[in-house]
Amino acid sequence: MPVPEHASSSPEWHNNIPSISEGRAHQAFEEYVSSKCCYSSAPVRDGVITNMESFNTYRYRLETFTESRSTEWSQEPYTGQHVDAGIQRPPGPWEIAAQPPSYFIDHMETIRVPYTSSVKKCNPCSGMGKNSCSSCTGTGSKVCSECNGSRQRPDNESCNKCDYRGQEKCSSCSGSGFHKCDTCDGKGQLLVFISLKVKWYYHYNFTDNILTLYTLSNSSSQSESYFLGHFRSTEKDDYTAQDSSGLRPEKLGKVSGKELFKDAQIMVYPVMGFPDVSVAQASERLIRDHQVKYTKDSRILQQRQTIELITITRVNYTWKEKSYVYYVYGNELKVNADDYPTTCCCSVM
């Protein structure tokens, strides 16, 4: 198992709370409401912002790119291909050169293993290249469908369809009584060899890639962390603890943040010096888990860890003497307003 080449240098972590202007928060809110056909624009037009709070949310992500190899017997119709079994020792699965087209993209490649090709008789057709027709049991003919083998039609006239023979040519095999063998394509022989399947996987589902989010708030000195994850399978192994902003954690999985830190090499070191020790602990634990999990039956080709800063602004406003809240978050300035005061149900015909 390879080891990290060097410990990545730790950046100067900062706890500055970036904020957006009241005008930009109002504009994002207005664009959000205008996209909802059932939302009245009155709260946006007449509502008054009373307070804005900014939060810092740091997202840690560990990605691992692996390669696994397996072998299996393969065969194809023999048409004179080169036969090399027994010439010399076949190479082992990891002795064969194979390069992924790029990192962090799933890909699969099948390679014929040298010095494993031999010729054998096709078993399904016993080397004949053809099999008996199941419709006529190899006779090439069937009972006439017009006269049912009686040689006469219902009107007692001679059956023209079968020429008064009571039998007609089998339409399935065109009267030959055989079908070409699909296994050997009619050749009667097969080239048998070992195939090497090389699979490159990008692991980023819940169990493979848990995202750690660290929150700092202007209004509280207490920091809390919670876990999220992107998924591509039905496996789930996540833990969520409410952060102090009040925004539902799953909303943050749909936005991007400002990249503060990125480290990529064959194997990465845990993040060091982060303001919250739980993030460093999560980094250390995930890196260890990935190394244990993915070196059992595969090898790690590349790892990548990043930390993003995702901004969250909680906006308090009043409308008709009642208080409401909406959130503006992420680089995309997405808006979440679960308690929007004037909505209705409508349908599009």
CSV table of C-alpha atoms in Angstrom, one decimal:
chain,number,residue,atom,x,y,z
A,1,MET,CA,0.0,0.0,0.0
A,2,PRO,CA,1.5,3.4,-1.0
A,3,VAL,CA,2.0,6.1,1.6
A,4,PRO,CA,1.5,9.8,1.2
A,5,GLU,CA,4.4,11.5,-0.5
A,6,HIS,CA,4.5,14.4,1.9
A,7,ALA,CA,2.2,16.2,4.4
A,8,SER,CA,0.2,18.9,2.7
A,9,SER,CA,0.9,22.4,4.1
A,10,SER,CA,-1.9,23.7,6.1
A,11,PRO,CA,-3.3,27.1,5.0
A,12,GLU,CA,-4.0,29.9,7.4
A,13,TRP,CA,-7.6,29.0,8.4
A,14,HIS,CA,-9.7,32.1,9.0
A,15,ASN,CA,-12.9,32.6,10.7
A,16,ASN,CA,-14.1,35.7,8.9
A,17,ILE,CA,-17.9,35.6,8.3
A,18,PRO,CA,-18.5,36.7,4.7
A,19,SER,CA,-21.8,38.5,4.2
A,20,ILE,CA,-24.0,39.8,1.4
A,21,SER,CA,-25.7,43.1,1.3
A,22,GLU,CA,-29.3,43.7,2.2
A,23,GLY,CA,-30.0,44.7,-1.5
A,24,ARG,CA,-28.6,41.4,-2.8
A,25,ALA,CA,-30.5,39.4,-0.2
A,26,HIS,CA,-33.7,41.1,-1.3
A,27,GLN,CA,-33.0,40.5,-5.0
A,28,ALA,CA,-32.4,36.8,-4.4
A,29,PHE,CA,-35.6,36.6,-2.5
A,30,GLU,CA,-37.5,38.4,-5.2
A,31,GLU,CA,-36.1,36.1,-7.9
A,32,TYR,CA,-37.0,33.1,-5.8
A,33,VAL,CA,-40.6,34.2,-5.3
A,34,SER,CA,-41.1,35.1,-9.0
A,35,SER,CA,-40.2,31.5,-9.9
A,36,LYS,CA,-43.1,30.2,-7.8
A,37,CYS,CA,-46.4,30.4,-9.6
A,38,CYS,CA,-48.3,30.1,-6.3
A,39,TYR,CA,-46.4,32.7,-4.3
A,40,SER,CA,-47.8,36.2,-4.0
A,41,SER,CA,-45.2,39.0,-4.4
A,42,ALA,CA,-46.8,41.1,-1.7
A,43,PRO,CA,-44.4,40.0,1.1
A,44,VAL,CA,-41.4,40.7,-1.1
A,45,ARG,CA,-42.7,44.1,-2.1
A,46,ASP,CA,-44.0,45.3,1.3
A,47,GLY,CA,-41.9,43.2,3.7
A,48,VAL,CA,-39.3,44.9,5.8
A,49,ILE,CA,-35.9,43.3,6.6
A,50,THR,CA,-35.3,43.6,10.4
A,51,ASN,CA,-32.1,41.6,10.8
A,52,MET,CA,-29.5,39.6,8.9
A,53,GLU,CA,-27.1,37.0,10.3
A,54,SER,CA,-24.2,35.4,8.4
A,55,PHE,CA,-22.8,31.9,9.1
A,56,ASN,CA,-19.8,30.1,7.9
A,57,THR,CA,-20.2,26.4,6.9
A,58,TYR,CA,-17.1,24.4,6.0
A,59,ARG,CA,-17.6,21.3,3.9
A,60,TYR,CA,-14.9,18.6,4.0
A,61,ARG,CA,-14.9,16.0,1.2
A,62,LEU,CA,-12.7,12.9,0.7
A,63,GLU,CA,-12.8,11.2,-2.7
A,64,THR,CA,-11.0,8.0,-3.5
A,65,PHE,CA,-10.3,6.5,-7.0
A,66,THR,CA,-9.6,2.8,-7.1
A,67,GLU,CA,-8.7,0.0,-9.5
A,68,SER,CA,-9.8,-3.6,-9.2
A,69,ARG,CA,-9.0,-6.6,-11.4
A,70,SER,CA,-10.6,-9.9,-12.0
A,71,THR,CA,-10.2,-12.8,-14.5
A,72,GLU,CA,-12.7,-15.1,-16.2
A,73,TRP,CA,-12.8,-17.5,-19.1
A,74,SER,CA,-14.1,-16.2,-22.4
A,75,GLN,CA,-14.7,-17.6,-25.8
A,76,GLU,CA,-15.5,-16.6,-29.4
A,77,PRO,CA,-15.9,-18.4,-32.7
A,78,TYR,CA,-12.6,-19.6,-34.1
A,79,THR,CA,-11.8,-18.2,-37.5
A,80,GLY,CA,-8.1,-18.7,-37.6
A,81,GLN,CA,-7.0,-16.3,-34.7
A,82,HIS,CA,-3.5,-16.7,-33.2
A,83,VAL,CA,-3.3,-19.5,-30.6
A,84,ASP,CA,-0.6,-19.0,-28.0
A,85,ALA,CA,-1.4,-21.2,-25.0
A,86,GLY,CA,1.6,-23.0,-23.6
A,87,ILE,CA,4.3,-20.8,-25.4
A,88,GLN,CA,5.2,-19.3,-22.1
A,89,ARG,CA,3.8,-18.5,-18.7
A,90,PRO,CA,0.8,-16.1,-18.8
A,91,PRO,CA,1.3,-12.9,-16.9
A,92,GLY,CA,-0.6,-12.4,-13.6
A,93,PRO,CA,-3.5,-10.0,-13.3
A,94,TRP,CA,-1.4,-7.1,-12.0
A,95,GLU,CA,1.4,-7.7,-14.4
A,96,ILE,CA,-0.6,-6.5,-17.4
A,97,ALA,CA,-0.4,-2.8,-18.2
A,98,ALA,CA,-3.6,-0.8,-18.0
A,99,GLN,CA,-4.1,2.9,-17.6
A,100,PRO,CA,-7.4,4.7,-16.8
A,101,PRO,CA,-8.4,7.4,-19.3
A,102,SER,CA,-8.7,9.9,-16.4
A,103,TYR,CA,-8.9,10.0,-12.6
A,104,PHE,CA,-12.2,10.2,-10.7
A,105,ILE,CA,-14.3,8.8,-13.6
A,106,ASP,CA,-15.8,5.3,-13.6
A,107,HIS,CA,-14.4,3.2,-16.4
A,108,MET,CA,-14.1,-0.5,-17.3
A,109,GLU,CA,-11.7,-2.2,-19.8
A,110,THR,CA,-11.5,-5.9,-20.9
A,111,ILE,CA,-8.1,-7.2,-21.9
A,112,ARG,CA,-7.2,-10.6,-23.4
A,113,VAL,CA,-4.5,-12.3,-21.3
A,114,PRO,CA,-1.6,-13.3,-23.4
A,115,TYR,CA,-0.6,-17.0,-23.7
A,116,THR,CA,-4.0,-18.3,-22.7
A,117,SER,CA,-5.7,-18.8,-26.1
A,118,SER,CA,-6.5,-22.3,-27.3
A,119,VAL,CA,-9.0,-24.0,-29.6
A,120,LYS,CA,-11.7,-26.5,-28.6
A,121,LYS,CA,-14.7,-28.1,-30.2
A,122,CYS,CA,-18.0,-26.3,-29.8
A,123,ASN,CA,-20.1,-28.3,-27.3
A,124,PRO,CA,-23.6,-27.1,-28.1
A,125,CYS,CA,-23.3,-28.3,-31.7
A,126,SER,CA,-20.7,-31.1,-31.1
A,127,GLY,CA,-18.4,-29.4,-33.6
A,128,MET,CA,-20.9,-29.5,-36.5
A,129,GLY,CA,-21.6,-25.8,-36.6
A,130,LYS,CA,-25.3,-26.4,-36.7
A,131,ASN,CA,-28.2,-27.7,-34.5
A,132,SER,CA,-31.4,-29.5,-35.3
A,133,CYS,CA,-34.4,-27.3,-35.9
A,134,SER,CA,-36.7,-27.5,-32.9
A,135,SER,CA,-39.8,-26.7,-35.0
A,136,CYS,CA,-39.5,-29.7,-37.3
A,137,THR,CA,-37.2,-31.9,-35.1
A,138,GLY,CA,-34.6,-31.9,-37.9
A,139,THR,CA,-36.9,-33.3,-40.6
A,140,GLY,CA,-37.2,-30.1,-42.6
A,141,SER,CA,-41.0,-30.5,-43.0
A,142,LYS,CA,-44.2,-30.2,-40.9
A,143,VAL,CA,-47.8,-31.4,-41.2
A,144,CYS,CA,-49.6,-29.2,-43.7
A,145,SER,CA,-51.5,-26.5,-42.0
A,146,GLU,CA,-54.2,-26.4,-44.8
A,147,CYS,CA,-55.2,-30.1,-44.9
A,148,ASN,CA,-53.8,-31.2,-41.5
A,149,GLY,CA,-51.9,-34.0,-43.3
A,150,SER,CA,-55.0,-35.5,-44.9
A,151,ARG,CA,-54.0,-34.3,-48.4
A,152,GLN,CA,-57.5,-33.0,-49.0
A,153,ARG,CA,-59.1,-29.7,-48.2
A,154,PRO,CA,-62.4,-29.4,-46.3
A,155,ASP,CA,-64.2,-29.2,-49.7
A,156,ASN,CA,-62.7,-32.6,-50.7
A,157,GLU,CA,-60.5,-31.0,-53.3
A,158,SER,CA,-56.8,-31.9,-53.5
A,159,CYS,CA,-54.6,-29.8,-51.2
A,160,ASN,CA,-52.5,-27.5,-53.4
A,161,LYS,CA,-50.5,-26.1,-50.6
A,162,CYS,CA,-48.7,-29.3,-49.9
A,163,ASP,CA,-49.0,-30.8,-53.5
A,164,TYR,CA,-51.1,-33.6,-52.1
A,165,ARG,CA,-48.3,-34.8,-49.9
A,166,GLY,CA,-49.7,-33.9,-46.4
A,167,GLN,CA,-46.4,-32.2,-45.5
A,168,GLU,CA,-45.1,-28.7,-46.1
A,169,LYS,CA,-41.6,-27.2,-45.9
A,170,CYS,CA,-40.6,-26.0,-42.4
A,171,SER,CA,-40.6,-22.2,-42.5
A,172,SER,CA,-38.3,-21.9,-39.5
A,173,CYS,CA,-35.3,-23.6,-41.1
A,174,SER,CA,-36.4,-23.2,-44.8
A,175,GLY,CA,-36.6,-27.0,-45.1
A,176,SER,CA,-33.0,-27.7,-44.2
A,177,GLY,CA,-33.8,-29.2,-40.8
A,178,PHE,CA,-30.9,-27.3,-39.1
A,179,HIS,CA,-30.0,-23.9,-37.7
A,180,LYS,CA,-26.6,-22.3,-37.6
A,181,CYS,CA,-25.1,-22.7,-34.1
A,182,ASP,CA,-25.1,-19.3,-32.4
A,183,THR,CA,-22.3,-20.2,-30.0
A,184,CYS,CA,-19.6,-20.8,-32.7
A,185,ASP,CA,-21.4,-18.9,-35.5
A,186,GLY,CA,-21.4,-22.1,-37.6
A,187,LYS,CA,-17.6,-22.6,-37.4
A,188,GLY,CA,-17.7,-25.7,-35.2
A,189,GLN,CA,-14.7,-24.5,-33.1
A,190,LEU,CA,-14.2,-21.9,-30.3
A,191,LEU,CA,-11.2,-19.9,-29.3
A,192,VAL,CA,-11.0,-20.1,-25.5
A,193,PHE,CA,-8.9,-17.6,-23.5
A,194,ILE,CA,-8.8,-15.7,-20.2
A,195,SER,CA,-10.1,-12.2,-20.0
A,196,LEU,CA,-8.9,-9.6,-17.5
A,197,LYS,CA,-11.6,-7.1,-16.4
A,198,VAL,CA,-10.1,-3.9,-15.1
A,199,LYS,CA,-12.6,-1.6,-13.2
A,200,TRP,CA,-11.8,1.9,-12.1
A,201,TYR,CA,-14.3,3.3,-9.6
A,202,TYR,CA,-14.9,6.8,-8.2
A,203,HIS,CA,-16.2,6.4,-4.6
A,204,TYR,CA,-18.5,9.2,-3.4
A,205,ASN,CA,-21.7,7.6,-2.0
A,206,PHE,CA,-22.9,7.8,1.6
A,207,THR,CA,-20.7,5.1,2.9
A,208,ASP,CA,-17.7,6.0,0.7
A,209,ASN,CA,-17.7,9.8,1.1
A,210,ILE,CA,-19.1,11.5,4.2
A,211,LEU,CA,-19.0,15.2,4.1
A,212,THR,CA,-18.2,17.1,7.3
A,213,LEU,CA,-19.7,20.5,7.8
A,214,TYR,CA,-18.4,22.9,10.4
A,215,THR,CA,-20.4,26.0,11.4
A,216,LEU,CA,-19.4,29.2,13.0
A,217,SER,CA,-22.0,31.9,13.8
A,218,ASN,CA,-21.7,35.6,14.6
A,219,SER,CA,-24.4,35.1,17.3
A,220,SER,CA,-22.9,32.1,19.1
A,221,SER,CA,-19.5,31.1,20.3
A,222,GLN,CA,-20.5,27.4,20.3
A,223,SER,CA,-19.6,25.5,17.2
A,224,GLU,CA,-21.4,22.3,16.0
A,225,SER,CA,-20.7,19.9,13.2
A,226,TYR,CA,-22.9,17.6,11.2
A,227,PHE,CA,-22.4,15.1,8.4
A,228,LEU,CA,-23.9,15.0,4.9
A,229,GLY,CA,-23.2,13.0,1.8
A,230,HIS,CA,-23.8,12.7,-1.9
A,231,PHE,CA,-25.0,9.3,-3.0
A,232,ARG,CA,-25.3,7.2,-6.1
A,233,SER,CA,-26.4,3.9,-4.5
A,234,THR,CA,-29.0,2.8,-1.8
A,235,GLU,CA,-26.3,2.5,0.9
A,236,LYS,CA,-26.7,5.1,3.6
A,237,ASP,CA,-24.4,5.7,6.6
A,238,ASP,CA,-24.8,9.3,7.7
A,239,TYR,CA,-25.2,11.3,10.9
A,240,THR,CA,-26.9,14.7,11.1
A,241,ALA,CA,-26.9,17.2,14.0
A,242,GLN,CA,-28.7,20.5,13.7
A,243,ASP,CA,-26.4,23.5,13.1
A,244,SER,CA,-27.1,26.9,14.6
A,245,SER,CA,-28.3,28.6,11.4
A,246,GLY,CA,-31.6,26.7,11.3
A,247,LEU,CA,-31.3,25.8,7.6
A,248,ARG,CA,-32.0,22.2,6.9
A,249,PRO,CA,-28.7,20.4,6.3
A,250,GLU,CA,-29.8,18.6,3.1
A,251,LYS,CA,-30.3,21.9,1.4
A,252,LEU,CA,-26.5,22.5,1.4
A,253,GLY,CA,-25.9,19.4,-0.8
A,254,LYS,CA,-27.3,21.3,-3.8
A,255,VAL,CA,-25.0,24.3,-3.7
A,256,SER,CA,-21.3,24.9,-4.2
A,257,GLY,CA,-19.0,26.9,-2.0
A,258,LYS,CA,-15.6,28.7,-2.2
A,259,GLU,CA,-12.8,26.2,-2.3
A,260,LEU,CA,-10.4,27.0,0.6
A,261,PHE,CA,-8.2,23.8,0.5
A,262,LYS,CA,-7.4,21.1,-2.0
A,263,ASP,CA,-5.0,18.2,-1.8
A,264,ALA,CA,-4.6,15.4,-4.3
A,265,GLN,CA,-2.0,12.6,-4.4
A,266,ILE,CA,-1.9,8.8,-4.3
A,267,MET,CA,-2.8,8.9,-0.6
A,268,VAL,CA,-3.5,12.1,1.3
A,269,TYR,CA,-2.6,13.1,4.8
A,270,PRO,CA,-5.4,14.1,7.2
A,271,VAL,CA,-6.1,17.8,7.4
A,272,MET,CA,-4.2,19.5,10.1
A,273,GLY,CA,-4.7,22.8,12.0
A,274,PHE,CA,-8.4,23.3,11.3
A,275,PRO,CA,-10.2,25.5,13.9
A,276,ASP,CA,-12.5,22.7,14.9
A,277,VAL,CA,-10.8,19.5,16.0
A,278,SER,CA,-13.8,17.4,14.9
A,279,VAL,CA,-13.1,18.2,11.2
A,280,ALA,CA,-9.5,17.0,11.6
A,281,GLN,CA,-10.7,13.9,13.4
A,282,ALA,CA,-13.2,13.2,10.6
A,283,SER,CA,-10.5,13.6,8.0
A,284,GLU,CA,-8.2,11.2,9.8
A,285,ARG,CA,-11.0,8.7,10.3
A,286,LEU,CA,-12.3,8.8,6.7
A,287,ILE,CA,-8.8,8.5,5.2
A,288,ARG,CA,-8.1,5.5,7.5
A,289,ASP,CA,-11.5,3.9,6.6
A,290,HIS,CA,-10.9,4.3,2.9
A,291,GLN,CA,-7.4,2.8,3.1
A,292,VAL,CA,-8.8,-0.2,5.0
A,293,LYS,CA,-11.9,-0.7,2.8
A,294,TYR,CA,-10.5,-0.2,-0.6
A,295,THR,CA,-7.2,-2.0,-0.3
A,296,LYS,CA,-8.8,-5.4,0.5
A,297,ASP,CA,-9.6,-6.3,-3.2
A,298,SER,CA,-8.4,-3.2,-5.1
A,299,ARG,CA,-5.7,-0.6,-5.0
A,300,ILE,CA,-6.0,3.2,-4.5
A,301,LEU,CA,-4.7,5.2,-7.5
A,302,GLN,CA,-5.6,8.7,-6.3
A,303,GLN,CA,-7.2,10.5,-3.4
A,304,ARG,CA,-8.5,14.0,-3.2
A,305,GLN,CA,-9.7,16.0,-0.3
A,306,THR,CA,-11.2,19.5,-0.3
A,307,ILE,CA,-12.7,22.0,2.1
A,308,GLU,CA,-15.3,24.5,0.8
A,309,LEU,CA,-16.7,27.5,2.5
A,310,ILE,CA,-20.5,27.7,2.1
A,311,THR,CA,-22.0,31.0,3.2
A,312,ILE,CA,-25.5,31.1,4.8
A,313,THR,CA,-27.4,34.3,5.5
A,314,ARG,CA,-30.5,34.1,7.7
A,315,VAL,CA,-32.8,37.0,6.9
A,316,ASN,CA,-35.5,38.1,9.3
A,317,TYR,CA,-38.3,40.3,8.0
A,318,THR,CA,-41.8,41.4,9.0
A,319,TRP,CA,-44.9,41.6,6.9
A,320,LYS,CA,-48.3,42.7,8.2
A,321,GLU,CA,-46.8,42.9,11.7
A,322,LYS,CA,-45.7,39.2,11.7
A,323,SER,CA,-42.1,37.9,11.6
A,324,TYR,CA,-40.8,35.5,9.0
A,325,VAL,CA,-37.4,34.1,8.0
A,326,TYR,CA,-35.7,33.1,4.7
A,327,TYR,CA,-32.2,31.9,4.0
A,328,VAL,CA,-29.8,32.8,1.2
A,329,TYR,CA,-26.9,30.3,0.8
A,330,GLY,CA,-24.2,29.0,-1.4
A,331,ASN,CA,-22.4,30.5,-4.4
A,332,GLU,CA,-25.6,30.3,-6.3
A,333,LEU,CA,-27.4,32.4,-3.7
A,334,LYS,CA,-30.2,29.9,-3.5
A,335,VAL,CA,-33.2,30.8,-1.3
A,336,ASN,CA,-35.2,28.7,1.2
A,337,ALA,CA,-38.4,30.1,2.7
A,338,ASP,CA,-40.4,27.4,4.3
A,339,ASP,CA,-42.7,29.8,6.2
A,340,TYR,CA,-43.5,32.1,3.2
A,341,PRO,CA,-46.8,33.7,4.3
A,342,THR,CA,-48.9,33.8,1.1
A,343,THR,CA,-49.0,30.6,-1.0
A,344,CYS,CA,-51.9,28.9,-2.7
A,345,CYS,CA,-52.5,25.5,-4.4
A,346,CYS,CA,-52.9,25.7,-8.1
A,347,SER,CA,-52.8,23.2,-11.0
A,348,VAL,CA,-51.8,23.6,-14.7
A,349,MET,CA,-54.4,22.2,-17.1
